[in-house]
PDB file of C-alpha atoms in Angstrom:
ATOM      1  CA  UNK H 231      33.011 -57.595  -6.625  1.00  0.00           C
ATOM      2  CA  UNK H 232      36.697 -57.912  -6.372  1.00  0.00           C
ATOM      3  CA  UNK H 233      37.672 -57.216  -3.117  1.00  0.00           C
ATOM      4  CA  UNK H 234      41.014 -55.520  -3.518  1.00  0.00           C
ATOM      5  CA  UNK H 235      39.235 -52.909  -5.450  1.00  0.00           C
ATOM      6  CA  UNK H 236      37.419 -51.921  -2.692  1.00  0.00           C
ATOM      7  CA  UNK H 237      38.173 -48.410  -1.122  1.00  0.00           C
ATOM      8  CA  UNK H 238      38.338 -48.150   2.354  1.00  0.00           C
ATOM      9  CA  UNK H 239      36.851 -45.018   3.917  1.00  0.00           C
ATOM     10  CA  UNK H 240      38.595 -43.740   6.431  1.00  0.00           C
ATOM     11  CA  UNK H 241      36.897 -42.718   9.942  1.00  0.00           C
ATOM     12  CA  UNK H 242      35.675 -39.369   9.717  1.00  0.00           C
ATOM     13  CA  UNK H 243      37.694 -36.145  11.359  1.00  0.00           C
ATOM     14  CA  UNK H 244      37.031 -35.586  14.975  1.00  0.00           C
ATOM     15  CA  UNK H 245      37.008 -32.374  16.089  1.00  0.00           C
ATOM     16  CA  UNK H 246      35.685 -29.414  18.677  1.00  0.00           C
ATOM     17  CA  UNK H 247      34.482 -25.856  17.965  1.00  0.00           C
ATOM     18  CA  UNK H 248      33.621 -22.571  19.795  1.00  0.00           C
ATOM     19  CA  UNK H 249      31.773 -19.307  18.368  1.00  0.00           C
ATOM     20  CA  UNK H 250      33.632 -16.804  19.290  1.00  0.00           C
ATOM     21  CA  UNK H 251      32.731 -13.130  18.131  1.00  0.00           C
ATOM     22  CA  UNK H 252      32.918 -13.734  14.297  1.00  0.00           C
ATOM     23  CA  UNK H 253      35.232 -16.551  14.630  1.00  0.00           C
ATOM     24  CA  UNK H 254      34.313 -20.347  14.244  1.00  0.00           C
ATOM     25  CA  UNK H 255      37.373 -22.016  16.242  1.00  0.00           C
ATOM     26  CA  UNK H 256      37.609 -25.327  15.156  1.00  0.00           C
ATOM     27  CA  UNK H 257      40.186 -27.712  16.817  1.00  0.00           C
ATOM     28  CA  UNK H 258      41.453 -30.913  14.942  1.00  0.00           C
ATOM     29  CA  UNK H 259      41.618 -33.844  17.602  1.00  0.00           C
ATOM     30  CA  UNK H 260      44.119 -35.941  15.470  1.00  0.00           C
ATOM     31  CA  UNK H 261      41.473 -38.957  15.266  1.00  0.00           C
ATOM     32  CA  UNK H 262      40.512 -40.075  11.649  1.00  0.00           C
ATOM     33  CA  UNK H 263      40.827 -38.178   9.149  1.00  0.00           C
ATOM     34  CA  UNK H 264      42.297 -34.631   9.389  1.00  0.00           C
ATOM     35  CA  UNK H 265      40.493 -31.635   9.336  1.00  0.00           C
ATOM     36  CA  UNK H 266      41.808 -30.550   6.481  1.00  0.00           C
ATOM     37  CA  UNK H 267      41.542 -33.553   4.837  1.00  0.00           C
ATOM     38  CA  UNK H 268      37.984 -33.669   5.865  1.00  0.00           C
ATOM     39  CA  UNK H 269      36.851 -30.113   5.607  1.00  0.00           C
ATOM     40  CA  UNK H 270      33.739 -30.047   2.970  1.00  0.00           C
ATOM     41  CA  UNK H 271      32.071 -32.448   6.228  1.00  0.00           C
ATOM     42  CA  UNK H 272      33.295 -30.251   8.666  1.00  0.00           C
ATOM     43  CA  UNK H 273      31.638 -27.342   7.146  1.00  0.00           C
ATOM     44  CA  UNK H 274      28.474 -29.383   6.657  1.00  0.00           C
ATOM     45  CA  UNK H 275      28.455 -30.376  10.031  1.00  0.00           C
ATOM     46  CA  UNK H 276      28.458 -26.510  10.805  1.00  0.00           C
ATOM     47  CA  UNK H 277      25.639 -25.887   9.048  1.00  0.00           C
ATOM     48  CA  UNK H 278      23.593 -28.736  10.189  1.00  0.00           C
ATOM     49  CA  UNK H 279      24.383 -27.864  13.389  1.00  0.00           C
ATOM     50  CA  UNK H 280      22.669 -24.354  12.473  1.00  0.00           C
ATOM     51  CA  UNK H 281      25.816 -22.284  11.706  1.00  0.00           C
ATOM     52  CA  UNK H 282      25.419 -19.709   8.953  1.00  0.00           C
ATOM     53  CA  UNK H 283      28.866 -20.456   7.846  1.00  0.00           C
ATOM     54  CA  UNK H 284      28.363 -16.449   5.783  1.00  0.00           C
ATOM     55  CA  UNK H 285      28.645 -15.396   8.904  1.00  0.00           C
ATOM     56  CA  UNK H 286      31.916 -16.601  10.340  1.00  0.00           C
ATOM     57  CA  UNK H 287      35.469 -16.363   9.590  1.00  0.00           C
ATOM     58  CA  UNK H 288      36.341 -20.479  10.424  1.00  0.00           C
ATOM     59  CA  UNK H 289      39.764 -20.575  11.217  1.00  0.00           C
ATOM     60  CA  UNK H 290      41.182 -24.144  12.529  1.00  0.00           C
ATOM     61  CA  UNK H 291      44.511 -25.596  14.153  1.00  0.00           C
ATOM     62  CA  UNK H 292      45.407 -28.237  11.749  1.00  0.00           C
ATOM     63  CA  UNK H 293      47.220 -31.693  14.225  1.00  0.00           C
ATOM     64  CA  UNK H 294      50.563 -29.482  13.396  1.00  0.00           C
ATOM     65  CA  UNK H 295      49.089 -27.224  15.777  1.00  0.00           C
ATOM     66  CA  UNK H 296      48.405 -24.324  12.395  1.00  0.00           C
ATOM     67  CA  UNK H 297      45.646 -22.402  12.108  1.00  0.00           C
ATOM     68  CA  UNK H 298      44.532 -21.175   9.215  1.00  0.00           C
ATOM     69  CA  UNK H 299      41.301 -20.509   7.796  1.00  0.00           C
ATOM     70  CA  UNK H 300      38.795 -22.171   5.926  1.00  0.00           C
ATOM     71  CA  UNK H 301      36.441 -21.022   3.307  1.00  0.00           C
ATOM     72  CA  UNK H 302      32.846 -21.352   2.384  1.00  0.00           C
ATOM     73  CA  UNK H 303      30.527 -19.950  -0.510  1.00  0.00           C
ATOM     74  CA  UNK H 304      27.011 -20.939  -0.678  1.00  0.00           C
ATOM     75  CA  UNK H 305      27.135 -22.464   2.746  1.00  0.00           C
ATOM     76  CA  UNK H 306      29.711 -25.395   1.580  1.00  0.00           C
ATOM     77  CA  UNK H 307      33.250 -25.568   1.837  1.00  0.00           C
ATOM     78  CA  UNK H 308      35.289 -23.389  -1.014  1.00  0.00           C
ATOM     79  CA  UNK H 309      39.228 -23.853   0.152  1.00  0.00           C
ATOM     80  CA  UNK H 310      41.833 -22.503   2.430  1.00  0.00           C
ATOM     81  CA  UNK H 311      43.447 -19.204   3.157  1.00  0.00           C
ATOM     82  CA  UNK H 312      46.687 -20.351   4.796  1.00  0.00           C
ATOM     83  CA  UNK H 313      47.807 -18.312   7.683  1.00  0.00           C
ATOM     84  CA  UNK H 314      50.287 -20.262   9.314  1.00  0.00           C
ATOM     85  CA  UNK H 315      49.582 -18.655  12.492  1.00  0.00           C
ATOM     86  CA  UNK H 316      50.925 -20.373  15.989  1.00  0.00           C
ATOM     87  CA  UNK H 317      48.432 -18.748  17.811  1.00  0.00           C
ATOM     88  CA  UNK H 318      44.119 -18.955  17.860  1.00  0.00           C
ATOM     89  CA  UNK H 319      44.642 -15.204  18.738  1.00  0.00           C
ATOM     90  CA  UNK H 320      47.788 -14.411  15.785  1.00  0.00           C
ATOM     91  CA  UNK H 321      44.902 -16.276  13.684  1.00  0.00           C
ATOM     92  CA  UNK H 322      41.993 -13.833  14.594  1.00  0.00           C
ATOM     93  CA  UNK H 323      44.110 -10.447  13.936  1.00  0.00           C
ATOM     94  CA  UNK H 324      44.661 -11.661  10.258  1.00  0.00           C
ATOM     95  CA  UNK H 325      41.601  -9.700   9.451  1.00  0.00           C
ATOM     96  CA  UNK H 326      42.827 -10.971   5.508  1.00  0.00           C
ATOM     97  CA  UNK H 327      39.345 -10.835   4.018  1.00  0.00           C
ATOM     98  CA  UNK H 328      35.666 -10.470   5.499  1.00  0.00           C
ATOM     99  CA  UNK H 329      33.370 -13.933   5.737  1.00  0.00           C
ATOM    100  CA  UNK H 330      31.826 -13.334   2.832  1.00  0.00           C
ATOM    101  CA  UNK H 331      34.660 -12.370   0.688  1.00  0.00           C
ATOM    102  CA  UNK H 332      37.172 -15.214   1.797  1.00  0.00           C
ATOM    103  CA  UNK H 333      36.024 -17.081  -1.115  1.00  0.00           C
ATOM    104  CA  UNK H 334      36.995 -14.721  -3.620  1.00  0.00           C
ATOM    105  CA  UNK H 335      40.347 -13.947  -2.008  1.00  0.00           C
ATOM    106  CA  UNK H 336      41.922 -17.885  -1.572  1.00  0.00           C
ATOM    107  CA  UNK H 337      44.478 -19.112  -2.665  1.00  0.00           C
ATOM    108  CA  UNK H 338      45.023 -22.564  -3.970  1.00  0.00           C
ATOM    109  CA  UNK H 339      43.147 -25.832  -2.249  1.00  0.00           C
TER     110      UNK H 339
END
């Protein structure tokens, strides 16, 4: 095999969460890959981790320190609704769309 054909994968995201009420706040820690770059393994992660992603609006602060929201259909990931909030609490009182409905309602990935 030729070895500058080779892809390298890079490290993936590192990140935090917390459940709070019907949120999923996810924090990007800037290490690897980005969040967003990373996001159908973050939202696997969720779910492995026993997160019924249906359940959850998953909002995120991107390493620009944005959150917007990520989301899911069928318990994988499904694309973004951008917020461009500053704030986790500005992110929460965009009530844009309901869990189950963010899918329907996104805008471009």
């Amino acid at each position: 095999m030729n070895a500058g054909k080779r892809r390298r994968r890079e490290p993936r995201s590192t990140y935090s969460y917390t459940i709070e009420e019907e949120f999923v706040c996810i924090i990007d820690h800037d290490r690897g890959r980005s969040v967003t770059n990373d996001a159908a393994n973050v939202i696997a992660d969720l779910v492995a981790a026993g997160i019924d992603v249906a359940k959850y609006r998953i909002i995120y602060r991107d390493t620009a320190g944005i959150w917007d929201l990520m989301c899911t259909a069928g318990g994988t990931f499904a694309g973004f609704i951008h917020l461009n909030a500053r704030t986790k609490e500005e992110a929460k009182a965009r009530r844009c769309c309901a869990p189950d409905d963010a899918a329907a309602q996104r805008g471009p990935s």
